[in-house]
Amino acid sequence: MRQIKAKEIEDTVAQLCLEANRNLPKDVLLAIKESIGKERGRPKRILEKIIENCSLAKKEKLPLCQDTGLPIVFIDIGQKLKVKGDLEKAINRGIKRGYQKGYFRNSIVHPLWRDNPQSIPAVIHFNISSGNKIKIALMPKGFGSENASVTYMFNPTATIDEIGDWVIKIVKEKGADACPPLFIGIGIGGSLDKAVLLSKQALLLPLNKENPQASLATLEQKFLRRINKLGIGPLGLGGKTTALRVRILAHPTHIAGLPVALNLSCWALRRARKKLT
Amino acid sequence: MIHLETPLTLTKIRKLRVGDEVLINGIIYTARDQAHIKKLPFPLKGQIIYYCGPAPTPPGKIIGSCGPTTSSRMDRFTPLLLKKGLKGMLGKGRRSEEVIRAIKKYKAIYLITFGGCGALLSTFVRRKELVAYPELGAEAVYRLDVENFPAIVAVDCYGKDIWSKNARKSTR
């Protein structure tokens, strides 16, 4: 059986922290750049400032945003692979090292006592798959947009338009405070927890690839058009670009229910991934 | 572009209108959630609070990334601070009706700056000094000396706010 040392995972996670917090992924950067051409006046100038910030962060090795987020780790381990050492500890050690090295902010506290901020523990989602590889994705999630995220248990007879109306209502209520232009992850189906997880995984989908489920791709476009008619715009100061992309993931659910979760991301959709083979 | 020197006076505040783009010069104080629960450790009169929890300062830099955090979380504390003489707030996002009314009543100003642009905004800080609560980490209170720090007037002392103005213009 193939083996991998926990230390290798630790080193990879540390590297992903630096990468994610300093360099916006190419697909995200491209989506922002493409939107500049659609705007004029103030919204256009704001989008240009955002791009300027990204270039500066990369050049000066600074975090894009002072909120270097709550580190969320998606780790997929092949069942034919044996990890030598403590996997969870290795992930957290990697994050601690990466955040120290990058001079990133410690934003993690006990939810009630709220003292002594640290960079860990991360929220970790483990997945076991076939094969002998390990895939790690890191998403440092800022809480300006996480706070604007919501889930709702719909009636199973709810129509797609009703779900759309709810999405629009939430974005209208909370979008302006979540650092628009936004990326919007929607999870539909499963259980309460599954829908929420899907909404976050939807934000991990590469933006240059269409949704493999054609009907969901159509729905993404439909929701995006409606959201961009709201006129919230960059920074919430008006404009055509309220959201840059909507991504939807679906999972079978119970005959009695229809859970839907909405995970908003600010324009700085930070994520980095690596496959260890 | 309007140059806005701190501390703020009524004369300076009265000239500002919703939507004006300003460059802030002088001292501003960082304070966010936990510092608002405690006593703010500086004289409030005429001052600007910056809702910001900066990233640690890398070697050779004055400050780490230091963009705005969501202002509405501080809404519950704001009317009392305005009553005590606070004149300005700098952050991101909307404010409650109650805060907007208090801004009008006490003749103050609410400014917003570029959310998520912490790296860029760090270049407008000339000096950073700890004032209190180092145990709060990023939530400590810092005195920042800023030069041409860019901001937009989001609520003016006449009680006008930028969001209702934009809502009227939108195609909804």
CSV table of C-alpha atoms in Angstrom, one decimal:
chain,number,residue,atom,x,y,z
A,1,MET,CA,0.0,0.0,0.0
A,2,ARG,CA,1.3,3.4,-0.9
A,3,GLN,CA,2.3,5.6,2.0
A,4,ILE,CA,2.5,9.3,2.5
A,5,LYS,CA,4.1,11.1,5.5
A,6,ALA,CA,1.9,13.5,7.4
A,7,LYS,CA,4.7,16.0,7.1
A,8,GLU,CA,4.3,16.1,3.3
A,9,ILE,CA,0.6,17.0,3.8
A,10,GLU,CA,1.6,19.7,6.4
A,11,ASP,CA,4.1,21.3,4.0
A,12,THR,CA,1.5,21.3,1.2
A,13,VAL,CA,-1.1,22.9,3.4
A,14,ALA,CA,1.3,25.6,4.5
A,15,GLN,CA,2.1,26.4,0.9
A,16,LEU,CA,-1.6,26.5,-0.1
A,17,CYS,CA,-2.2,29.1,2.7
A,18,LEU,CA,0.4,31.4,1.2
A,19,GLU,CA,-0.9,30.8,-2.3
A,20,ALA,CA,-4.6,31.3,-1.5
A,21,ASN,CA,-4.3,34.4,0.6
A,22,ARG,CA,-1.9,36.3,-1.7
A,23,ASN,CA,-2.9,35.3,-5.2
A,24,LEU,CA,-6.4,35.3,-6.5
A,25,PRO,CA,-7.0,32.2,-8.7
A,26,LYS,CA,-6.8,32.9,-12.4
A,27,ASP,CA,-10.5,32.1,-13.1
A,28,VAL,CA,-11.6,34.5,-10.4
A,29,LEU,CA,-9.3,37.3,-11.5
A,30,LEU,CA,-10.5,36.8,-15.1
A,31,ALA,CA,-14.2,37.0,-14.0
A,32,ILE,CA,-13.5,40.4,-12.3
A,33,LYS,CA,-11.6,41.7,-15.3
A,34,GLU,CA,-14.3,40.7,-17.7
A,35,SER,CA,-16.9,42.7,-15.6
A,36,ILE,CA,-14.9,45.9,-15.9
A,37,GLY,CA,-15.9,46.3,-19.6
A,38,LYS,CA,-19.6,46.2,-18.6
A,39,GLU,CA,-19.4,49.1,-16.2
A,40,ARG,CA,-18.8,52.9,-16.5
A,41,GLY,CA,-18.0,55.6,-14.0
A,42,ARG,CA,-17.8,54.7,-10.3
A,43,PRO,CA,-18.5,51.0,-10.5
A,44,LYS,CA,-15.8,50.7,-13.1
A,45,ARG,CA,-13.3,52.6,-11.0
A,46,ILE,CA,-14.1,50.4,-8.0
A,47,LEU,CA,-13.4,47.2,-10.0
A,48,GLU,CA,-10.1,48.7,-11.2
A,49,LYS,CA,-9.1,49.4,-7.6
A,50,ILE,CA,-9.9,45.7,-6.8
A,51,ILE,CA,-7.5,44.6,-9.6
A,52,GLU,CA,-4.9,47.1,-8.4
A,53,ASN,CA,-5.2,45.5,-4.9
A,54,CYS,CA,-4.7,42.1,-6.4
A,55,SER,CA,-1.5,43.1,-8.2
A,56,LEU,CA,-0.1,44.8,-5.2
A,57,ALA,CA,-0.8,41.9,-2.9
A,58,LYS,CA,1.0,39.5,-5.2
A,59,LYS,CA,3.9,41.9,-5.7
A,60,GLU,CA,4.4,42.8,-2.0
A,61,LYS,CA,3.5,39.3,-0.7
A,62,LEU,CA,0.7,40.8,1.4
A,63,PRO,CA,-2.7,39.1,2.0
A,64,LEU,CA,-5.3,40.4,-0.4
A,65,CYS,CA,-7.6,41.2,2.5
A,66,GLN,CA,-6.8,41.6,6.2
A,67,ASP,CA,-9.5,39.0,6.8
A,68,THR,CA,-7.5,35.9,5.9
A,69,GLY,CA,-10.6,34.0,6.9
A,70,LEU,CA,-11.5,30.9,8.6
A,71,PRO,CA,-9.4,28.2,6.8
A,72,ILE,CA,-11.7,25.6,5.3
A,73,VAL,CA,-10.0,22.5,4.1
A,74,PHE,CA,-11.5,19.9,1.7
A,75,ILE,CA,-9.4,16.8,1.7
A,76,ASP,CA,-10.0,13.8,-0.4
A,77,ILE,CA,-8.0,10.6,0.4
A,78,GLY,CA,-7.7,7.5,-1.8
A,79,GLN,CA,-8.5,4.4,0.2
A,80,LYS,CA,-5.4,2.7,-1.2
A,81,LEU,CA,-3.2,5.3,0.5
A,82,LYS,CA,-1.9,5.2,4.0
A,83,VAL,CA,-1.1,8.4,5.9
A,84,LYS,CA,1.8,7.9,8.3
A,85,GLY,CA,1.1,10.2,11.2
A,86,ASP,CA,-1.8,12.2,12.4
A,87,LEU,CA,-3.6,13.7,9.4
A,88,GLU,CA,-5.7,16.3,11.2
A,89,LYS,CA,-2.8,17.5,13.3
A,90,ALA,CA,-0.7,17.8,10.1
A,91,ILE,CA,-3.4,19.9,8.4
A,92,ASN,CA,-3.6,22.3,11.4
A,93,ARG,CA,0.1,22.5,11.8
A,94,GLY,CA,0.4,23.4,8.1
A,95,ILE,CA,-2.1,26.2,8.5
A,96,LYS,CA,-0.4,27.5,11.5
A,97,ARG,CA,2.9,27.6,9.8
A,98,GLY,CA,1.5,29.1,6.6
A,99,TYR,CA,-0.4,31.8,8.5
A,100,GLN,CA,2.7,32.7,10.5
A,101,LYS,CA,5.0,32.8,7.5
A,102,GLY,CA,2.6,35.0,5.6
A,103,TYR,CA,1.9,37.4,8.4
A,104,PHE,CA,-1.8,36.5,8.1
A,105,ARG,CA,-4.3,37.4,10.7
A,106,ASN,CA,-5.3,35.1,13.5
A,107,SER,CA,-9.1,35.3,13.4
A,108,ILE,CA,-10.2,32.1,15.1
A,109,VAL,CA,-11.6,32.2,18.7
A,110,HIS,CA,-13.9,30.2,20.9
A,111,PRO,CA,-17.5,31.1,19.8
A,112,LEU,CA,-18.5,32.2,23.4
A,113,TRP,CA,-15.3,33.3,25.2
A,114,ARG,CA,-13.8,35.0,22.2
A,115,ASP,CA,-10.3,35.4,23.6
A,116,ASN,CA,-6.8,34.7,22.3
A,117,PRO,CA,-7.3,34.6,18.5
A,118,GLN,CA,-5.4,31.8,16.7
A,119,SER,CA,-5.2,30.7,13.0
A,120,ILE,CA,-6.5,27.2,13.8
A,121,PRO,CA,-8.3,24.9,14.1
A,122,ALA,CA,-9.5,24.8,10.5
A,123,VAL,CA,-12.9,23.4,9.5
A,124,ILE,CA,-11.9,20.2,7.7
A,125,HIS,CA,-14.1,18.1,5.4
A,126,PHE,CA,-12.7,14.6,4.9
A,127,ASN,CA,-13.7,12.5,2.0
A,128,ILE,CA,-12.6,8.9,1.1
A,129,SER,CA,-12.4,8.0,-2.5
A,130,SER,CA,-11.0,5.1,-4.6
A,131,GLY,CA,-7.4,5.2,-5.8
A,132,ASN,CA,-4.2,6.1,-4.0
A,133,LYS,CA,-4.0,9.9,-4.4
A,134,ILE,CA,-4.7,12.8,-2.0
A,135,LYS,CA,-6.4,16.0,-3.1
A,136,ILE,CA,-6.3,19.1,-0.9
A,137,ALA,CA,-8.3,22.2,-1.4
A,138,LEU,CA,-8.0,25.2,0.9
A,139,MET,CA,-10.6,28.0,1.0
A,140,PRO,CA,-9.8,30.8,3.5
A,141,LYS,CA,-13.4,32.1,4.0
A,142,GLY,CA,-13.9,35.7,5.0
A,143,PHE,CA,-16.7,36.3,7.4
A,144,GLY,CA,-18.2,39.4,5.9
A,145,SER,CA,-19.7,37.2,3.2
A,146,GLU,CA,-20.1,34.1,5.4
A,147,ASN,CA,-22.3,36.2,7.8
A,148,ALA,CA,-24.5,36.9,4.8
A,149,SER,CA,-25.1,33.3,4.0
A,150,VAL,CA,-28.4,31.5,4.7
A,151,THR,CA,-30.2,28.2,4.5
A,152,TYR,CA,-33.9,27.5,4.2
A,153,MET,CA,-36.0,24.3,4.3
A,154,PHE,CA,-38.5,24.7,1.4
A,155,ASN,CA,-41.7,22.9,1.0
A,156,PRO,CA,-41.2,20.0,-1.5
A,157,THR,CA,-43.9,21.6,-3.7
A,158,ALA,CA,-42.0,24.9,-4.0
A,159,THR,CA,-41.3,25.9,-7.6
A,160,ILE,CA,-38.0,26.9,-9.0
A,161,ASP,CA,-39.3,30.4,-9.3
A,162,GLU,CA,-40.0,30.4,-5.5
A,163,ILE,CA,-36.4,29.4,-4.9
A,164,GLY,CA,-35.3,32.1,-7.2
A,165,ASP,CA,-37.4,34.7,-5.4
A,166,TRP,CA,-35.8,33.6,-2.1
A,167,VAL,CA,-32.3,33.9,-3.6
A,168,ILE,CA,-33.0,37.4,-4.8
A,169,LYS,CA,-34.5,38.4,-1.5
A,170,ILE,CA,-31.4,37.3,0.4
A,171,VAL,CA,-29.0,38.9,-2.0
A,172,LYS,CA,-31.0,42.1,-1.9
A,173,GLU,CA,-31.1,42.1,1.9
A,174,LYS,CA,-27.4,41.1,2.6
A,175,GLY,CA,-25.4,41.4,-0.7
A,176,ALA,CA,-24.3,45.0,-0.2
A,177,ASP,CA,-22.5,44.2,3.0
A,178,ALA,CA,-20.7,41.1,1.7
A,179,CYS,CA,-18.1,42.9,-0.5
A,180,PRO,CA,-19.8,42.6,-3.9
A,181,PRO,CA,-19.4,41.7,-6.8
A,182,LEU,CA,-20.2,38.3,-5.3
A,183,PHE,CA,-19.8,34.7,-6.1
A,184,ILE,CA,-22.8,32.8,-5.1
A,185,GLY,CA,-22.8,29.1,-4.2
A,186,ILE,CA,-26.1,27.3,-4.0
A,187,GLY,CA,-26.7,23.9,-2.6
A,188,ILE,CA,-30.0,22.2,-3.3
A,189,GLY,CA,-31.2,19.0,-1.8
A,190,GLY,CA,-29.8,16.4,0.6
A,191,SER,CA,-30.3,17.2,4.3
A,192,LEU,CA,-29.8,20.5,6.1
A,193,ASP,CA,-26.1,19.9,6.5
A,194,LYS,CA,-25.6,18.4,3.0
A,195,ALA,CA,-27.2,21.5,1.3
A,196,VAL,CA,-24.9,23.8,3.2
A,197,LEU,CA,-21.9,21.7,2.3
A,198,LEU,CA,-22.9,21.7,-1.3
A,199,SER,CA,-23.3,25.5,-1.3
A,200,LYS,CA,-19.7,25.8,-0.2
A,201,GLN,CA,-18.4,23.1,-2.6
A,202,ALA,CA,-20.2,25.0,-5.4
A,203,LEU,CA,-17.8,27.9,-4.7
A,204,LEU,CA,-14.9,25.5,-5.3
A,205,LEU,CA,-16.1,24.7,-8.9
A,206,PRO,CA,-13.7,26.1,-11.5
A,207,LEU,CA,-15.4,29.1,-13.2
A,208,ASN,CA,-14.2,28.3,-16.7
A,209,LYS,CA,-16.0,25.0,-16.7
A,210,GLU,CA,-19.8,24.8,-17.3
A,211,ASN,CA,-21.9,23.0,-14.8
A,212,PRO,CA,-21.9,19.3,-15.9
A,213,GLN,CA,-25.7,19.2,-15.3
A,214,ALA,CA,-27.0,21.3,-18.2
A,215,SER,CA,-30.3,22.1,-16.5
A,216,LEU,CA,-28.4,23.5,-13.5
A,217,ALA,CA,-26.2,25.6,-15.8
A,218,THR,CA,-29.3,27.2,-17.2
A,219,LEU,CA,-30.6,27.9,-13.7
A,220,GLU,CA,-27.2,29.5,-12.8
A,221,GLN,CA,-27.6,31.9,-15.7
A,222,LYS,CA,-31.2,32.7,-14.9
A,223,PHE,CA,-30.4,33.5,-11.2
A,224,LEU,CA,-27.4,35.5,-12.2
A,225,ARG,CA,-29.4,37.7,-14.6
A,226,ARG,CA,-32.0,38.3,-11.9
A,227,ILE,CA,-29.4,39.2,-9.3
A,228,ASN,CA,-27.6,41.6,-11.6
A,229,LYS,CA,-30.9,43.4,-12.2
A,230,LEU,CA,-30.9,44.4,-8.5
A,231,GLY,CA,-28.4,47.2,-9.2
A,232,ILE,CA,-26.4,46.6,-6.0
A,233,GLY,CA,-23.1,46.8,-7.9
A,234,PRO,CA,-19.5,46.8,-6.8
A,235,LEU,CA,-19.1,47.8,-3.1
A,236,GLY,CA,-22.9,48.1,-3.0
A,237,LEU,CA,-22.8,51.5,-4.5
A,238,GLY,CA,-24.8,50.7,-7.6
A,239,GLY,CA,-23.9,49.1,-11.0
A,240,LYS,CA,-24.6,46.2,-13.2
A,241,THR,CA,-22.2,43.8,-11.5
A,242,THR,CA,-23.7,42.6,-8.3
A,243,ALA,CA,-22.6,39.0,-8.8
A,244,LEU,CA,-19.9,37.6,-11.1
A,245,ARG,CA,-21.1,34.0,-11.1
A,246,VAL,CA,-23.8,31.7,-9.6
A,247,ARG,CA,-22.8,28.0,-9.1
A,248,ILE,CA,-25.3,25.3,-8.2
A,249,LEU,CA,-24.8,21.8,-6.9
A,250,ALA,CA,-27.7,19.4,-6.3
A,251,HIS,CA,-28.2,16.1,-4.4
A,252,PRO,CA,-31.2,13.9,-4.0
A,253,THR,CA,-33.4,14.7,-1.0
A,254,HIS,CA,-36.4,13.3,0.9
A,255,ILE,CA,-39.9,13.4,-0.5
A,256,ALA,CA,-41.0,15.7,2.3
A,257,GLY,CA,-38.3,18.3,1.9
A,258,LEU,CA,-36.3,20.7,-0.3
A,259,PRO,CA,-33.3,22.2,1.6
A,260,VAL,CA,-31.6,25.1,-0.1
A,261,ALA,CA,-28.5,26.8,1.1
A,262,LEU,CA,-26.9,30.0,-0.2
A,263,ASN,CA,-23.2,30.6,0.5
A,264,LEU,CA,-22.1,34.1,-0.5
A,265,SER,CA,-18.5,34.8,-1.3
A,266,CYS,CA,-17.0,38.3,-1.6
A,267,TRP,CA,-15.2,39.2,-4.8
A,268,ALA,CA,-12.0,37.7,-3.2
A,269,LEU,CA,-13.0,34.1,-3.7
A,270,ARG,CA,-9.7,32.6,-2.4
A,271,ARG,CA,-9.0,29.0,-3.0
A,272,ALA,CA,-5.9,26.9,-3.7
A,273,ARG,CA,-5.6,23.2,-4.4
A,274,LYS,CA,-3.0,20.5,-4.9
A,275,LYS,CA,-3.0,16.9,-5.8
A,276,LEU,CA,-0.3,14.7,-4.2
A,277,THR,CA,0.3,11.6,-6.3
B,1,MET,CA,-11.4,65.0,-4.7
B,2,ILE,CA,-11.9,66.5,-1.2
B,3,HIS,CA,-9.1,66.5,1.3
B,4,LEU,CA,-10.5,65.8,4.7
B,5,GLU,CA,-8.2,66.5,7.7
B,6,THR,CA,-8.8,65.0,11.1
B,7,PRO,CA,-10.0,65.8,13.7
B,8,LEU,CA,-13.3,66.6,12.2
B,9,THR,CA,-15.2,69.8,12.9
B,10,LEU,CA,-18.8,70.8,12.2
B,11,THR,CA,-17.6,73.1,9.4
B,12,LYS,CA,-15.8,70.3,7.6
B,13,ILE,CA,-18.7,67.9,8.1
B,14,ARG,CA,-21.3,70.3,6.8
B,15,LYS,CA,-19.5,70.6,3.5
B,16,LEU,CA,-19.6,66.9,2.8
B,17,ARG,CA,-22.5,65.3,0.8
B,18,VAL,CA,-23.4,61.7,0.1
B,19,GLY,CA,-21.3,60.3,-2.8
B,20,ASP,CA,-18.4,62.7,-2.3
B,21,GLU,CA,-15.0,61.1,-2.7
B,22,VAL,CA,-12.6,62.2,0.0
B,23,LEU,CA,-8.9,61.6,0.9
B,24,ILE,CA,-8.5,61.4,4.7
B,25,ASN,CA,-5.4,62.9,6.3
B,26,GLY,CA,-4.4,62.7,9.9
B,27,ILE,CA,-5.1,60.4,12.8
B,28,ILE,CA,-7.9,57.7,12.8
B,29,TYR,CA,-8.4,55.0,15.4
B,30,THR,CA,-9.1,51.3,14.6
B,31,ALA,CA,-11.8,49.7,16.8
B,32,ARG,CA,-14.1,46.8,16.0
B,33,ASP,CA,-16.4,44.4,17.9
B,34,GLN,CA,-14.5,43.6,21.1
B,35,ALA,CA,-13.1,47.1,21.5
B,36,HIS,CA,-16.6,48.4,21.3
B,37,ILE,CA,-17.7,46.2,24.2
B,38,LYS,CA,-14.9,47.6,26.2
B,39,LYS,CA,-14.4,51.3,26.8
B,40,LEU,CA,-12.9,53.1,23.8
B,41,PRO,CA,-9.5,54.3,25.1
B,42,PHE,CA,-9.2,57.7,23.4
B,43,PRO,CA,-11.1,61.0,23.6
B,44,LEU,CA,-14.0,60.7,21.1
B,45,LYS,CA,-14.5,64.4,20.3
B,46,GLY,CA,-14.1,65.0,16.6
B,47,GLN,CA,-12.5,61.6,15.9
B,48,ILE,CA,-12.9,59.0,13.2
B,49,ILE,CA,-13.2,55.3,14.2
B,50,TYR,CA,-12.0,52.9,11.5
B,51,TYR,CA,-13.7,49.5,11.7
B,52,CYS,CA,-10.6,47.5,10.9
B,53,GLY,CA,-8.6,44.6,12.3
B,54,PRO,CA,-5.3,44.8,10.5
B,55,ALA,CA,-3.2,41.8,9.6
B,56,PRO,CA,0.1,41.5,11.4
B,57,THR,CA,2.9,43.8,10.1
B,58,PRO,CA,5.5,42.1,8.0
B,59,PRO,CA,9.1,43.1,8.4
B,60,GLY,CA,9.9,46.3,6.6
B,61,LYS,CA,6.3,47.4,6.4
B,62,ILE,CA,4.4,50.0,8.5
B,63,ILE,CA,1.3,47.9,8.7
B,64,GLY,CA,-0.2,44.7,7.3
B,65,SER,CA,-3.3,44.6,5.1
B,66,CYS,CA,-5.8,46.8,6.7
B,67,GLY,CA,-9.2,47.1,4.8
B,68,PRO,CA,-12.6,47.8,6.4
B,69,THR,CA,-14.8,45.3,8.1
B,70,THR,CA,-18.6,45.2,8.1
B,71,SER,CA,-19.8,48.4,9.9
B,72,SER,CA,-23.3,47.2,10.7
B,73,ARG,CA,-22.0,44.9,13.5
B,74,MET,CA,-21.1,48.1,15.4
B,75,ASP,CA,-24.6,49.6,14.9
B,76,ARG,CA,-25.7,48.7,18.4
B,77,PHE,CA,-22.9,50.8,20.0
B,78,THR,CA,-22.9,53.8,17.5
B,79,PRO,CA,-25.7,56.1,18.7
B,80,LEU,CA,-24.2,56.4,22.2
B,81,LEU,CA,-20.7,57.1,20.8
B,82,LEU,CA,-22.1,59.8,18.5
B,83,LYS,CA,-23.8,61.4,21.5
B,84,LYS,CA,-20.5,61.4,23.3
B,85,GLY,CA,-18.8,63.4,20.5
B,86,LEU,CA,-17.6,60.9,17.9
B,87,LYS,CA,-17.8,62.6,14.5
B,88,GLY,CA,-16.8,60.0,12.0
B,89,MET,CA,-16.9,56.3,11.1
B,90,LEU,CA,-15.1,54.5,8.3
B,91,GLY,CA,-16.0,51.0,7.3
B,92,LYS,CA,-17.9,49.1,4.7
B,93,GLY,CA,-21.6,48.3,4.1
B,94,ARG,CA,-24.8,49.8,5.2
B,95,ARG,CA,-26.0,51.2,8.6
B,96,SER,CA,-29.3,50.8,10.4
B,97,GLU,CA,-32.0,53.4,10.3
B,98,GLU,CA,-31.3,54.2,13.9
B,99,VAL,CA,-27.6,54.9,13.2
B,100,ILE,CA,-28.5,57.1,10.2
B,101,ARG,CA,-30.9,59.1,12.4
B,102,ALA,CA,-28.2,59.5,15.0
B,103,ILE,CA,-25.6,60.6,12.4
B,104,LYS,CA,-28.1,63.3,11.4
B,105,LYS,CA,-29.0,64.3,15.0
B,106,TYR,CA,-25.4,64.6,16.2
B,107,LYS,CA,-24.0,66.0,12.8
B,108,ALA,CA,-21.5,63.3,12.0
B,109,ILE,CA,-20.4,61.4,8.9
B,110,TYR,CA,-20.1,57.8,7.8
B,111,LEU,CA,-17.5,56.9,5.2
B,112,ILE,CA,-16.9,53.7,3.3
B,113,THR,CA,-13.8,52.5,1.7
B,114,PHE,CA,-12.8,49.6,-0.6
B,115,GLY,CA,-13.9,46.3,1.0
B,116,GLY,CA,-11.4,43.5,0.5
B,117,CYS,CA,-8.6,45.9,-0.6
B,118,GLY,CA,-6.5,45.6,2.5
B,119,ALA,CA,-3.2,45.4,0.7
B,120,LEU,CA,-3.9,48.5,-1.3
B,121,LEU,CA,-5.2,50.5,1.7
B,122,SER,CA,-2.1,49.6,3.8
B,123,THR,CA,-0.1,51.9,1.5
B,124,PHE,CA,-1.9,55.0,2.8
B,125,VAL,CA,-0.8,54.5,6.4
B,126,ARG,CA,2.2,56.4,7.5
B,127,ARG,CA,2.4,55.3,11.2
B,128,LYS,CA,0.7,52.7,13.4
B,129,GLU,CA,0.8,52.8,17.1
B,130,LEU,CA,-0.9,50.6,19.7
B,131,VAL,CA,-3.3,52.4,22.0
B,132,ALA,CA,-4.9,49.6,24.0
B,133,TYR,CA,-6.0,46.0,24.4
B,134,PRO,CA,-3.0,44.2,22.8
B,135,GLU,CA,-4.6,40.9,24.1
B,136,LEU,CA,-7.3,41.3,21.5
B,137,GLY,CA,-4.8,40.8,18.7
B,138,ALA,CA,-6.2,42.3,15.5
B,139,GLU,CA,-9.1,43.7,17.5
B,140,ALA,CA,-6.8,46.0,19.5
B,141,VAL,CA,-7.1,49.7,19.2
B,142,TYR,CA,-4.5,51.3,17.0
B,143,ARG,CA,-3.8,55.0,16.2
B,144,LEU,CA,-3.1,55.3,12.5
B,145,ASP,CA,-1.6,58.3,10.8
B,146,VAL,CA,-3.0,58.2,7.3
B,147,GLU,CA,-2.2,60.2,4.2
B,148,ASN,CA,-4.7,60.5,1.4
B,149,PHE,CA,-6.6,57.5,2.5
B,150,PRO,CA,-9.5,57.1,0.0
B,151,ALA,CA,-13.1,57.0,1.1
B,152,ILE,CA,-16.6,57.8,-0.1
B,153,VAL,CA,-19.3,59.6,2.0
B,154,ALA,CA,-22.0,57.1,2.5
B,155,VAL,CA,-24.2,58.9,5.1
B,156,ASP,CA,-23.9,62.7,5.4
B,157,CYS,CA,-24.9,64.9,8.4
B,158,TYR,CA,-28.2,65.7,6.6
B,159,GLY,CA,-29.2,62.1,7.0
B,160,LYS,CA,-28.9,61.2,3.3
B,161,ASP,CA,-27.5,57.8,2.5
B,162,ILE,CA,-25.9,56.5,-0.6
B,163,TRP,CA,-27.9,53.3,-0.9
B,164,SER,CA,-31.4,54.9,-1.1
B,165,LYS,CA,-29.9,57.3,-3.6
B,166,ASN,CA,-28.7,54.4,-5.8
B,167,ALA,CA,-31.9,52.5,-5.3
B,168,ARG,CA,-33.8,55.3,-6.9
B,169,LYS,CA,-31.4,55.3,-9.9
B,170,SER,CA,-31.5,51.5,-10.4
B,171,THR,CA,-33.5,49.8,-13.1
B,172,ARG,CA,-35.5,47.6,-10.7
